[in-house]
CSV table of C-alpha atoms in Angstrom, one decimal:
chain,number,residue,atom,x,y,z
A,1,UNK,CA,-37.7,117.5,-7.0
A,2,UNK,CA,-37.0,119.4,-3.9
A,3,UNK,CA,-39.4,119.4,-0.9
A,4,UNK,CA,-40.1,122.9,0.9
A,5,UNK,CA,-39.0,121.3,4.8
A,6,UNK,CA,-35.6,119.8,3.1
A,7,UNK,CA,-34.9,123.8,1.2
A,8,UNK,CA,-35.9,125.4,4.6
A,9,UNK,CA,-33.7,122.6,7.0
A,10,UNK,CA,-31.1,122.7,4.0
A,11,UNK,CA,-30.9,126.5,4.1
A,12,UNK,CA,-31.7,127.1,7.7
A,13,UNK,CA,-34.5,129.5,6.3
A,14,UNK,CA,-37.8,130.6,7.1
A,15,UNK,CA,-41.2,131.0,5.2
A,16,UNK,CA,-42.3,134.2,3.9
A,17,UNK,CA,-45.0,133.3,2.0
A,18,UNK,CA,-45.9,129.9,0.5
A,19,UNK,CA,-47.1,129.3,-2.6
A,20,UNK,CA,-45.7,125.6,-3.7
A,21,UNK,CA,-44.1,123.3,-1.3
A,22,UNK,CA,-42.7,121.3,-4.3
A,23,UNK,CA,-39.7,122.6,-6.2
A,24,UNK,CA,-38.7,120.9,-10.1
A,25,UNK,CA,-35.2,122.2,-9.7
A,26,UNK,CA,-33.0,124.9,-8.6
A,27,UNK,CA,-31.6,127.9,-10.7
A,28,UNK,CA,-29.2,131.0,-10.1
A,29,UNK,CA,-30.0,132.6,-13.0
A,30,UNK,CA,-33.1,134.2,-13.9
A,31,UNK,CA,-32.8,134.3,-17.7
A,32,UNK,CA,-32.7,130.4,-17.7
A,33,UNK,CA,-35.3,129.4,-14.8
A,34,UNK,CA,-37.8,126.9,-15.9
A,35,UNK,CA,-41.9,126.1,-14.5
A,36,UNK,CA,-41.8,125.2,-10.8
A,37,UNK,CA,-38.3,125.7,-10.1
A,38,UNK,CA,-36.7,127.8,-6.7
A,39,UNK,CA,-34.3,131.1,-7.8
A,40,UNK,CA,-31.4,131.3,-5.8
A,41,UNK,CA,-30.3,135.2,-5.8
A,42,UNK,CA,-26.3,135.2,-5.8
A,43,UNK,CA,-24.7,138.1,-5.1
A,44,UNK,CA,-21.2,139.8,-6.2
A,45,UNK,CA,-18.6,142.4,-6.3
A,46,UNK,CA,-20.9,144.1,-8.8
A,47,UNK,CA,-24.5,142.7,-9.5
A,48,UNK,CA,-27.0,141.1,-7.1
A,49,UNK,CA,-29.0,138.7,-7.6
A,50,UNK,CA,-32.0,140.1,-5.8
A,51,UNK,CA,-32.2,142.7,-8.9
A,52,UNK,CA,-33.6,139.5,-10.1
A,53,UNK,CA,-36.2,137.7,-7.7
A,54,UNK,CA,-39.6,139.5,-9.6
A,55,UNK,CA,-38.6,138.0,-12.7
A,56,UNK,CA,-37.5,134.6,-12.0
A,57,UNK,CA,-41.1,134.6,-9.7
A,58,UNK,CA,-42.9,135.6,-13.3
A,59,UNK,CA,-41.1,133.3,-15.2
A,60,UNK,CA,-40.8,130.3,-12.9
A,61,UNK,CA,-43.5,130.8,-10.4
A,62,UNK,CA,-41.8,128.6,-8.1
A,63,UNK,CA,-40.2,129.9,-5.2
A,64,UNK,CA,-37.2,132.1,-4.4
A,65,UNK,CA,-34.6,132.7,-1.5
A,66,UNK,CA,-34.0,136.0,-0.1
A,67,UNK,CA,-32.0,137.6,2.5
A,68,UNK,CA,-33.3,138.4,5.8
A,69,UNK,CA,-32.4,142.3,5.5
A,70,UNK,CA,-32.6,142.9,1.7
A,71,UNK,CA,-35.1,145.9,0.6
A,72,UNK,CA,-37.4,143.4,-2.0
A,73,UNK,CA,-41.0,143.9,-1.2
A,74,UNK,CA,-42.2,140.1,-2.3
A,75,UNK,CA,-45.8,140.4,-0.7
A,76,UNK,CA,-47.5,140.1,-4.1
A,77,UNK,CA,-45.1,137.5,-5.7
A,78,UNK,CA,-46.0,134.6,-7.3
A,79,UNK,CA,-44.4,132.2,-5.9
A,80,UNK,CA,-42.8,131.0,-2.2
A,81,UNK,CA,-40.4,133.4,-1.0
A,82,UNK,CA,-37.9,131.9,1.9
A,83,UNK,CA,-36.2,134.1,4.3
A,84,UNK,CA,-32.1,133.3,4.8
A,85,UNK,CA,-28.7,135.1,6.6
A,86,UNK,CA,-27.2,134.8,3.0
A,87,UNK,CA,-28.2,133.6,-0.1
A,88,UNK,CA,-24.7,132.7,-1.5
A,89,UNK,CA,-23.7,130.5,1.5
A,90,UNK,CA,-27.5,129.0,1.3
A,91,UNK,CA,-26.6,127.5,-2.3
A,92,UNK,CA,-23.3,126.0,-0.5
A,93,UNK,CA,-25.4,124.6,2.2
A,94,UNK,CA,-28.6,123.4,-0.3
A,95,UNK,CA,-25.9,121.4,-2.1
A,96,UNK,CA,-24.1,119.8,0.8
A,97,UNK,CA,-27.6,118.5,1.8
A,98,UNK,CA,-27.7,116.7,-2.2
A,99,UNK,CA,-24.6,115.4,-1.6
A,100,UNK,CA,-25.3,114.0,1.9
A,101,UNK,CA,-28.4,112.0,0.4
A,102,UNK,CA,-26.0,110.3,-2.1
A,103,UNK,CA,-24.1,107.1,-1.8
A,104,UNK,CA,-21.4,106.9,-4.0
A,105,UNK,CA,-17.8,108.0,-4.1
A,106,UNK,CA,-17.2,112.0,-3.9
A,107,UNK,CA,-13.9,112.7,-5.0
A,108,UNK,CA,-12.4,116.4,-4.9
A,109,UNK,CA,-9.4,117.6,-6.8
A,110,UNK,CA,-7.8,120.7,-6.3
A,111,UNK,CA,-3.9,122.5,-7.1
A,112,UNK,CA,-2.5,125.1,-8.7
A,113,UNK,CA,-2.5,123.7,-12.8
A,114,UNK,CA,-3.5,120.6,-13.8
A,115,UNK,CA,-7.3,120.5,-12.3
A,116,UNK,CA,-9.5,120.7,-14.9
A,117,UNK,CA,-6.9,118.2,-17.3
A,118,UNK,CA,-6.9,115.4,-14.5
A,119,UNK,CA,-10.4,115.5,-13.8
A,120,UNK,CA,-11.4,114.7,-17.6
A,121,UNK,CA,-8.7,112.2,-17.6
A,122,UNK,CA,-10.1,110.5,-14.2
A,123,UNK,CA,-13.7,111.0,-15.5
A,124,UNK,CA,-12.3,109.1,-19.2
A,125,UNK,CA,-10.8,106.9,-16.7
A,126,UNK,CA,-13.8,105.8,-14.1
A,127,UNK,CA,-16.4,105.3,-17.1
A,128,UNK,CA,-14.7,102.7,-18.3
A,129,UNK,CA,-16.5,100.9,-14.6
A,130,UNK,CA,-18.5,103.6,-13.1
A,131,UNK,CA,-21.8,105.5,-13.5
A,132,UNK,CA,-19.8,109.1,-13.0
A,133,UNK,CA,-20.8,112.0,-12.7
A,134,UNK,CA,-18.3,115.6,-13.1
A,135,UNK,CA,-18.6,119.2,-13.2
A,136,UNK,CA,-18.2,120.7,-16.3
A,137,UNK,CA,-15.1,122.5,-18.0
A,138,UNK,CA,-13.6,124.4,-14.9
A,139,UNK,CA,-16.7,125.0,-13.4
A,140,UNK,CA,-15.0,125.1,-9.9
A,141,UNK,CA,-15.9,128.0,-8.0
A,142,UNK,CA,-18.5,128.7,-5.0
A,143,UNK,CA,-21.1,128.8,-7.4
A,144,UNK,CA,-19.9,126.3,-9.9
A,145,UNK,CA,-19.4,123.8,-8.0
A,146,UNK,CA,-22.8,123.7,-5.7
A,147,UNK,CA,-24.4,124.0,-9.1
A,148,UNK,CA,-22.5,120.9,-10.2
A,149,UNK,CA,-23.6,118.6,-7.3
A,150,UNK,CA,-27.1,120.3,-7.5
A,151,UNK,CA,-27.4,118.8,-11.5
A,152,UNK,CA,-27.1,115.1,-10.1
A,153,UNK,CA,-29.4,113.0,-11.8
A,154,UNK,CA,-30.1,109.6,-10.1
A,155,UNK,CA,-27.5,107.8,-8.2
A,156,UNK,CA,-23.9,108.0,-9.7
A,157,UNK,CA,-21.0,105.6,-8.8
A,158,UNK,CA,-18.4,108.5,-8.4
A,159,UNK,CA,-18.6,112.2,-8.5
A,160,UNK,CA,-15.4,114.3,-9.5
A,161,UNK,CA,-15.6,117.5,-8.4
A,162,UNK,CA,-13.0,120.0,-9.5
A,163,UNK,CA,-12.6,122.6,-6.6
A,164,UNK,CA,-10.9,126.2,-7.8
A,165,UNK,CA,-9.8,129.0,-5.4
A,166,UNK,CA,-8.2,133.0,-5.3
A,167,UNK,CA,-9.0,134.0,-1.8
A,168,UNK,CA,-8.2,132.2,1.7
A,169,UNK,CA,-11.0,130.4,3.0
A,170,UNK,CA,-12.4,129.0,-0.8
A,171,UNK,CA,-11.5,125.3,-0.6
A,172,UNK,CA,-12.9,125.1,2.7
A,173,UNK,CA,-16.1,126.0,2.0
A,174,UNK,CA,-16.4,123.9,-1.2
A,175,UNK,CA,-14.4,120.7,1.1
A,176,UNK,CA,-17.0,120.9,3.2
A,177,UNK,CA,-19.6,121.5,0.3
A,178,UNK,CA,-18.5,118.6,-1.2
A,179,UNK,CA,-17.2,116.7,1.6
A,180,UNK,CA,-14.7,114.1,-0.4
A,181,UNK,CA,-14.3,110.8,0.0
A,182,UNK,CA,-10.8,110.6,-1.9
A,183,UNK,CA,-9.0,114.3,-1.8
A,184,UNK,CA,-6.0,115.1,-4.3
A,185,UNK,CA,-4.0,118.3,-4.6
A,186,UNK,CA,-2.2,118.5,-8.3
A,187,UNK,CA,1.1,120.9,-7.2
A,188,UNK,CA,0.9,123.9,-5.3
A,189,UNK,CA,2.7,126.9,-7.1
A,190,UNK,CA,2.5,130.5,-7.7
A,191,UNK,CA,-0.6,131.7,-9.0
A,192,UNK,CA,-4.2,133.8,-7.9
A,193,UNK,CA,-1.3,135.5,-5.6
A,194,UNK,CA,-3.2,138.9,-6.0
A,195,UNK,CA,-5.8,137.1,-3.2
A,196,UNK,CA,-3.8,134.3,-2.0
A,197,UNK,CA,-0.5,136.5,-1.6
A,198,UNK,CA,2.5,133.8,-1.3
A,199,UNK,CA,2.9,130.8,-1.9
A,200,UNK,CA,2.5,129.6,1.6
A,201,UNK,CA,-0.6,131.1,1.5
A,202,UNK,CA,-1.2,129.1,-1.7
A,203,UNK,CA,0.0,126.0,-0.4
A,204,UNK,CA,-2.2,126.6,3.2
A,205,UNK,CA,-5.3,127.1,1.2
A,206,UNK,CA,-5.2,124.4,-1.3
A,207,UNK,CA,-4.1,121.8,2.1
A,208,UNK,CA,-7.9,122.8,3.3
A,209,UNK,CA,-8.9,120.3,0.7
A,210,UNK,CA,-7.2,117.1,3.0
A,211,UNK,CA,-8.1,118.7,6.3
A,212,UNK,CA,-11.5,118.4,5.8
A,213,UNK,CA,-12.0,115.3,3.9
A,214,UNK,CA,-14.2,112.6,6.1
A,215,UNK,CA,-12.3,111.3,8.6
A,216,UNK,CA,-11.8,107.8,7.1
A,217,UNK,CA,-11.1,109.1,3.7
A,218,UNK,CA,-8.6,109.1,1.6
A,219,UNK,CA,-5.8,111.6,0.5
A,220,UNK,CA,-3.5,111.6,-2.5
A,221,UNK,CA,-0.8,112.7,-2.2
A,222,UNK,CA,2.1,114.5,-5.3
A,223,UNK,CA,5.7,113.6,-2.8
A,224,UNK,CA,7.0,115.2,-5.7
A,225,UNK,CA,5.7,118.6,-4.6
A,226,UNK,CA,8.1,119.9,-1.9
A,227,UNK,CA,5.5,122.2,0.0
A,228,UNK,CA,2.1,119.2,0.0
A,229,UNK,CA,5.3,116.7,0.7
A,230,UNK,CA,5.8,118.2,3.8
A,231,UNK,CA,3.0,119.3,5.4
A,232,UNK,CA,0.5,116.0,4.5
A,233,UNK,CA,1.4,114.2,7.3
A,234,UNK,CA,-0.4,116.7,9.7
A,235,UNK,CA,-4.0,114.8,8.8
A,236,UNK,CA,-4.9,111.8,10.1
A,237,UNK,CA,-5.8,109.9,6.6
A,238,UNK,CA,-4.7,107.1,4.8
A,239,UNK,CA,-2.2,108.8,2.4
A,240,UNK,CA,-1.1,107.4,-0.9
A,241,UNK,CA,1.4,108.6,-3.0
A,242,UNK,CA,2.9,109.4,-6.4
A,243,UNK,CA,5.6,110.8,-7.6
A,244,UNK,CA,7.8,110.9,-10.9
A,245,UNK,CA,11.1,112.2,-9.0
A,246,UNK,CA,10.8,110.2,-5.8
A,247,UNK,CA,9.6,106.8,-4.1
A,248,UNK,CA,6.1,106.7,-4.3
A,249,UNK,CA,3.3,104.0,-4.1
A,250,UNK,CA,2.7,104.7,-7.4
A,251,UNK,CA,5.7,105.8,-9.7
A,252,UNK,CA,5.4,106.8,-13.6
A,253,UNK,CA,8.3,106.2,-15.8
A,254,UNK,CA,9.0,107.3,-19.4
A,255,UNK,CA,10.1,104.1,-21.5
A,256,UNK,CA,9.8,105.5,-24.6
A,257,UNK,CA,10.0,109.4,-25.9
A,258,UNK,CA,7.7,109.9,-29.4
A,259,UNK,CA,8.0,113.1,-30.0
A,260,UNK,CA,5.1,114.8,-32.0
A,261,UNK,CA,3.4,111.4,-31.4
A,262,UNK,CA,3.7,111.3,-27.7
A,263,UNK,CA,5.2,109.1,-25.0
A,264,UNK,CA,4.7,105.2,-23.8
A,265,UNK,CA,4.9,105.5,-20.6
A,266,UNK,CA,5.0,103.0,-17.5
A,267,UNK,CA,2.9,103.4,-13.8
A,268,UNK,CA,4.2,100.8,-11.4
A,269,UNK,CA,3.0,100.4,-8.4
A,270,UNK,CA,2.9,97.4,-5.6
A,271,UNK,CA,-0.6,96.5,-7.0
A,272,UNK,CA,0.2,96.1,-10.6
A,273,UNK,CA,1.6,98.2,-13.3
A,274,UNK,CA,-0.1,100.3,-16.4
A,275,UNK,CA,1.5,101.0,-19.4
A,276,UNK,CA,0.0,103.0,-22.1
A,277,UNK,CA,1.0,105.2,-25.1
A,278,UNK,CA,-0.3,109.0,-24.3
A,279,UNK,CA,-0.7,111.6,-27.2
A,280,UNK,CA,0.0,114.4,-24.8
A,281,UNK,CA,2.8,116.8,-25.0
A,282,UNK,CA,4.7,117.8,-22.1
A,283,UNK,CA,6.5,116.7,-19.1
A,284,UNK,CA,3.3,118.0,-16.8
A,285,UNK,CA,1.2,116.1,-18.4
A,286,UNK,CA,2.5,112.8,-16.9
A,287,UNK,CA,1.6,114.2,-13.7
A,288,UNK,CA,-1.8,114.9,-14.9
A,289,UNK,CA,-2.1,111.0,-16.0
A,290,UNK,CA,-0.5,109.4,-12.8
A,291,UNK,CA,-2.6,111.4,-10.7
A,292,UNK,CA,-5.6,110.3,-12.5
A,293,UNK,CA,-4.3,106.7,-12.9
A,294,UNK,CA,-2.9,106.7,-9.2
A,295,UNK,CA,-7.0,108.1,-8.1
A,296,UNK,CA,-8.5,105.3,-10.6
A,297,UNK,CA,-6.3,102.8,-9.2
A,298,UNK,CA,-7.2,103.4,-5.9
A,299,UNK,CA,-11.2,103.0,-6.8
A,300,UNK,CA,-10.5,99.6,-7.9
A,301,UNK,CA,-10.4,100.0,-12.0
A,302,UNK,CA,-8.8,97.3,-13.7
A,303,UNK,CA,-5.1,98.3,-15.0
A,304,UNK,CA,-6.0,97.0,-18.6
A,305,UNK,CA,-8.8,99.7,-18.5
A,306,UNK,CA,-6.9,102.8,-17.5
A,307,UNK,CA,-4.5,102.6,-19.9
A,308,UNK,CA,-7.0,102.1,-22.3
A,309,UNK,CA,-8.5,105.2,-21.2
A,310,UNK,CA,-5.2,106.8,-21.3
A,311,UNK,CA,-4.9,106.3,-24.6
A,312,UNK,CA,-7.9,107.0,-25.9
A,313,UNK,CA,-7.5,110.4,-24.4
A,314,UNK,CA,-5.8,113.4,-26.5
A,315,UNK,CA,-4.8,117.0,-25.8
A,316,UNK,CA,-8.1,119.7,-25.9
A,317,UNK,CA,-9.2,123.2,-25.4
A,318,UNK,CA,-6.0,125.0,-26.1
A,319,UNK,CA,-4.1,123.0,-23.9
A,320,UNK,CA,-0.8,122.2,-25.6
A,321,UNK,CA,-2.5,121.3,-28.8
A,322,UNK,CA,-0.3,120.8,-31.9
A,323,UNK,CA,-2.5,123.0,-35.1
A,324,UNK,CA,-0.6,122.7,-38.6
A,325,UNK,CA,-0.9,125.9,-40.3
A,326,UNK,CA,-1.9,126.4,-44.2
A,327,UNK,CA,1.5,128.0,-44.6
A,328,UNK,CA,3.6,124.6,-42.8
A,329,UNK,CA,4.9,126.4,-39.5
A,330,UNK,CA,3.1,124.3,-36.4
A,331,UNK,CA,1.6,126.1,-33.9
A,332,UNK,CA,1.2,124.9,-30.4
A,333,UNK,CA,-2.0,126.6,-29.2
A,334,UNK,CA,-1.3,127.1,-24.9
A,335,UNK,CA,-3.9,129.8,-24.8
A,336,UNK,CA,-6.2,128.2,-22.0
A,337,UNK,CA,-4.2,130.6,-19.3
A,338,UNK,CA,-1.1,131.2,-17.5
A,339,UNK,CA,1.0,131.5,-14.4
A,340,UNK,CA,4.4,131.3,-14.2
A,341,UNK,CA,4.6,126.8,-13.4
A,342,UNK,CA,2.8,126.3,-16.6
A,343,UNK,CA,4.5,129.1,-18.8
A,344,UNK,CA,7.9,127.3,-17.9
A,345,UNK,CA,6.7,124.1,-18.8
A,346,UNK,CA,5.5,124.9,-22.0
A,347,UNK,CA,8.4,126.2,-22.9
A,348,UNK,CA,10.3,123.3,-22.1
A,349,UNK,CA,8.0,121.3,-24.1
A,350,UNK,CA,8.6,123.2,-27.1
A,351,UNK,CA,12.2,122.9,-26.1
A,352,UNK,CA,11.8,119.1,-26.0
A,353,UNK,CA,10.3,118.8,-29.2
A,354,UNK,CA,12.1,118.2,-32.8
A,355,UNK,CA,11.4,121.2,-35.1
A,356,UNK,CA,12.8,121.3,-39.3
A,357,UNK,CA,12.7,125.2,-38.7
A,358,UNK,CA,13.1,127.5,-36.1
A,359,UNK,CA,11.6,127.5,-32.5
A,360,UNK,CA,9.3,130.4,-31.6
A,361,UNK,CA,7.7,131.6,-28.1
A,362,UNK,CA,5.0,134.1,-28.2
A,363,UNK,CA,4.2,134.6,-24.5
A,364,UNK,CA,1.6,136.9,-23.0
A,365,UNK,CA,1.5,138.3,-19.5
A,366,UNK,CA,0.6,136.5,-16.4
A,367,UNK,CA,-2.2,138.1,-14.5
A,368,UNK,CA,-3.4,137.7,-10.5
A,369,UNK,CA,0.2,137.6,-9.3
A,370,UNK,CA,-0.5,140.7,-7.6
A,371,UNK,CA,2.3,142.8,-5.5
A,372,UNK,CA,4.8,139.5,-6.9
A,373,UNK,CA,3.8,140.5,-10.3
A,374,UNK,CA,7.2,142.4,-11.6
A,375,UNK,CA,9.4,139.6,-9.6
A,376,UNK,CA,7.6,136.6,-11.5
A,377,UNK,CA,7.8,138.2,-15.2
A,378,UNK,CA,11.5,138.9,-14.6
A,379,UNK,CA,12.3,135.4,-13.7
A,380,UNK,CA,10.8,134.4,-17.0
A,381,UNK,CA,12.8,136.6,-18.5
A,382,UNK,CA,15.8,134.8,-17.0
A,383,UNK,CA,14.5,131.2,-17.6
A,384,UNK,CA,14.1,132.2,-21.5
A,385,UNK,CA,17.4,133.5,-21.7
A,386,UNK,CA,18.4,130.5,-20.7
A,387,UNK,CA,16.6,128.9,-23.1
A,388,UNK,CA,19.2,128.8,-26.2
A,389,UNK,CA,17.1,126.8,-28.6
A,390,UNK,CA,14.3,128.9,-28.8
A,391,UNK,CA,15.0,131.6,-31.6
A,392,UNK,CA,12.3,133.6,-31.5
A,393,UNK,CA,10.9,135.2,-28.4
A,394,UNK,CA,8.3,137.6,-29.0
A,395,UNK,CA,6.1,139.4,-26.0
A,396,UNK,CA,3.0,140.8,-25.6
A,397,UNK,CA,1.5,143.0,-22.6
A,398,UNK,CA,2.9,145.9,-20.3
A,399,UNK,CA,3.5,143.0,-17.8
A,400,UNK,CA,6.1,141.3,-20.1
A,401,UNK,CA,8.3,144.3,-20.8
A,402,UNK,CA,9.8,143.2,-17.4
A,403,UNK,CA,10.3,140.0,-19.2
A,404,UNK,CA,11.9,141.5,-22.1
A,405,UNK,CA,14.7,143.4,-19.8
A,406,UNK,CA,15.8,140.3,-19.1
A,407,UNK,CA,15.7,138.8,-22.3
A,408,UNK,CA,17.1,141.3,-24.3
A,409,UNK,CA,16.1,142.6,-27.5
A,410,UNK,CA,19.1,140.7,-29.2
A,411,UNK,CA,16.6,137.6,-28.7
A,412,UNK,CA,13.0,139.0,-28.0
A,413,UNK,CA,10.9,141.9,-29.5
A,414,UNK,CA,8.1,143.2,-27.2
A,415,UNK,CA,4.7,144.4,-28.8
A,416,UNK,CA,1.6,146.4,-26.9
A,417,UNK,CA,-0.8,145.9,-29.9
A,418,UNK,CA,-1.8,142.7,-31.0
A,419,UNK,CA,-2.2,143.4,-34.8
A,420,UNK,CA,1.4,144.8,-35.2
A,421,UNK,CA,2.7,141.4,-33.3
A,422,UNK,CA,0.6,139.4,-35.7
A,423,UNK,CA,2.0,140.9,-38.8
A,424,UNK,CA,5.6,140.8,-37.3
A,425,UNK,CA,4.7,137.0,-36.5
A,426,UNK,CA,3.6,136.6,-39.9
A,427,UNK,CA,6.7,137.5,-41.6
A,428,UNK,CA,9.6,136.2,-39.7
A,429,UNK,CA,7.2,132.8,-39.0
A,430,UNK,CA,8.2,130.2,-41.9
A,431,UNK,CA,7.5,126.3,-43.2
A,432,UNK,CA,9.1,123.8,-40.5
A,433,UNK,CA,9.1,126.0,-38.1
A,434,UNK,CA,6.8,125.9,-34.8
A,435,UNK,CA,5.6,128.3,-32.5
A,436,UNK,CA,4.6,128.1,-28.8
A,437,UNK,CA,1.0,130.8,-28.0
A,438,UNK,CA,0.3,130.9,-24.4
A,439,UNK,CA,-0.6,133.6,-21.9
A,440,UNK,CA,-3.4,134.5,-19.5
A,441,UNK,CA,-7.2,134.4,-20.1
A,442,UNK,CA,-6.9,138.4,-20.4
A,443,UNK,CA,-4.9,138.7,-23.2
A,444,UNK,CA,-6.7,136.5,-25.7
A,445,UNK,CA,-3.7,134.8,-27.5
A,446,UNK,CA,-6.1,132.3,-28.7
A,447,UNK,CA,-6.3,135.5,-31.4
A,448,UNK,CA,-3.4,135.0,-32.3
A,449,UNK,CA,-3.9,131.2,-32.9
A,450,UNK,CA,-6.6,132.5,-35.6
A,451,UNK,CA,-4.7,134.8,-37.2
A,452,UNK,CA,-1.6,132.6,-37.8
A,453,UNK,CA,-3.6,129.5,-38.9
């Protein structure tokens, strides 16, 4: 429930008209509003949520924000109508003020891959102690994540909160948002570079995340990554680190190499160490799970418990996941998305792993690498052709025929339509071999994945 004095001193509004001084909830979108509950208007690039308010009023007939100078004549609406600068920041604000009435543990991850993976490995991780609540999927944006704190149900232990940004200024609205108690950036490497523009400007956005954590908070801290390594220092928090390269409070080490099957791996630290099998592919993926364990660690779960939850956990949503097709080649679906950091270290995990048959990459473009965009398909060009193992190197998109100079078409073929790849895939593809599927969101490889299974 939601008082009307905590959404006007929340919002820093002022009453219209008032109808209900009770809200049930809050929504943002008008198709899904239910009885009693206040309609936030958000508004884009291209739609506005103000289109909106008469509808949500008929539907919910609970309340609704609106900007001060917006052209909505809400005299005859059913419902309290509150008057705000704008509406967008007002859903930032509204949620700051849930997360200021809570108690427990906020903690905010941020970084350039490996968000979304080490969240749902630290959320695996904390249930084994902790009443936890997490956004969902990637939901990481200025509206996703506001949302998220604004679905807190009673009084959880720990919240994780996934924060996601392409233009300057993004992480410190949602740091302040969500105002962490423990911060963690993953890496920091080239990618939403069509808003961000360089990687320094990467690297300066995503550090937003430890510069406004609370003062006597925590931040975590990859020494591993050259750029957060050294520039960390410039906050005043207590700092821990981890590292797979370097000395590190907490180090992870690979004891034991399975393949297909995985890896046992080893997390030492001064305050104990965690060993665990894993079932995940790929040398990044360790990162993922010593961040998550380092985080876990540092909230006081027992040892024996994260690597039980490191265990139980196992590769999902077209994220390096291993598909046996009804002809016997194996595909390894990488579909999620794609910048140039995780194209590079999926194709060393293919690399890495034993094949019977040939090795095949079928790589999309990379998108939001803006004015950088020819440079950064080039240079995977030049990291594939360095790649001797892999056999078959096959392209898709007008951004990846600057891949394919580089490449050559000794080793690569380049294709522009999707169905003339698929049937080129389908007859130079045989049993034992396995082929690598990644590329950006836009290109829908995950197509491909259905076509070839």
């Amino acid at each position: 429930m939601w008082r009307l004095e905590d959404i006007i001193t929340a919002a820093k509004g002022t009453v219209l008209k008032k109808d209900r001084e009770v809200f049930t909830g809050i929504s943002t979108d008008s198709r899904t509003i239910r009885d009693g509950e206040l309609f936030i208007p958000i508004v884009g690039k291209s739609f506005d949520g103000h289109t909106f308010i008469e509808q949500a009023l008929e539907i919910s007939r609970g309340g609704t924000l609106c900007r001060n100078d917006h052209p909505v004549s809400l005299a005859d609406a059913s419902g309290t109508v509150i008057l705000v600068e704008d509406t967008n920041q007002s859903l930032l604000d509204i949620a700051r003020f849930k997360r200021e009435s809570l108690s427990g543990t906020f903690i905010s991850i941020t970084g350039s891959n490996g968000k979304t993976t080490t969240k749902e490995i630290l959320a695996g991780m904390l249930k084994k102690k902790f009443h936890v609540h997490h956004n969902e999927k990637n939901l990481n944006n200025l509206i996703g994540v506001p949302l998220s704190i604004l679905a807190i149900t009673g009084e959880p232990d720990a919240c994780i909160l996934e924060l996601g940004t392409n233009m300057p200024g993004e992480i410190k609205k949602l740091a302040t948002t969500t105002d962490p108690d423990i911060a963690l950036i993953t890496n920091v490497n080239p990618s939403h570079l069509e808003g961000l523009e360089s990687l320094d400007g990467i690297l300066e956005e995503k550090l937003d995340l430890f510069r406004y954590t609370r003062p006597h908070g925590k931040i975590l801290v990859n020494i591993d990554d050259p750029g957060i390594a050294a520039r960390y220092r410039q906050t005043s928090h207590t700092a821990i680190t981890f590292a797979i390269e370097n000395d590190a409070y907490y180090r992870l080490r690979v004891i034991r190499d399975l393949g297909w099957e995985g890896s046992v791996i080893s997390i030492i630290s001064p305050v104990g160490t965690i060993e665990a099998r894993t079932s995940l592919l790929g040398r990044h993926n360790f990162y993922n799970l010593l961040a998550a364990a380092t985080t876990a660690s540092v909230m006081g779960v027992d040892h024996a418990l994260i690597a039980q939850a490191i265990e139980e956990f196992s590769s999902y949503d077209n994220r390096l996941q291993p598909i046996e097709s009804s002809r016997g080649f194996i595909i390894i679906d990488d579909t999620y998305n794609a910048n140039p950091s995780s194209m590079q270290w999926a194709v060393r995990t293919l690399s890495d792993l034993p094949s019977n048959g040939k090795k095949a990459a079928v790589l999309g473009g990379m998108k939001e690498l803006g004015k950088d965009s020819a440079f950064y398909h080039r240079e995977m060009g030049k990291f594939l052709k360095n790649m001797k193992d892999i056999g078959l190197i096959a392209l898709f998109g007008d951004e990846t025929a600057d891949t394919f100079s580089e490449v050559g078409n000794t080793r690569a073929v380049h294709f522009n339509d999707k169905g003339q790849l698929i049937e080129y895939l389908r007859s130079h593809l045989n049993s034992g071999d396995t082929v690598l599927i990644k590329g950006s969101r836009a290109f829908k490889m995950e197509e491909i994945v259905e076509a070839l299974k």
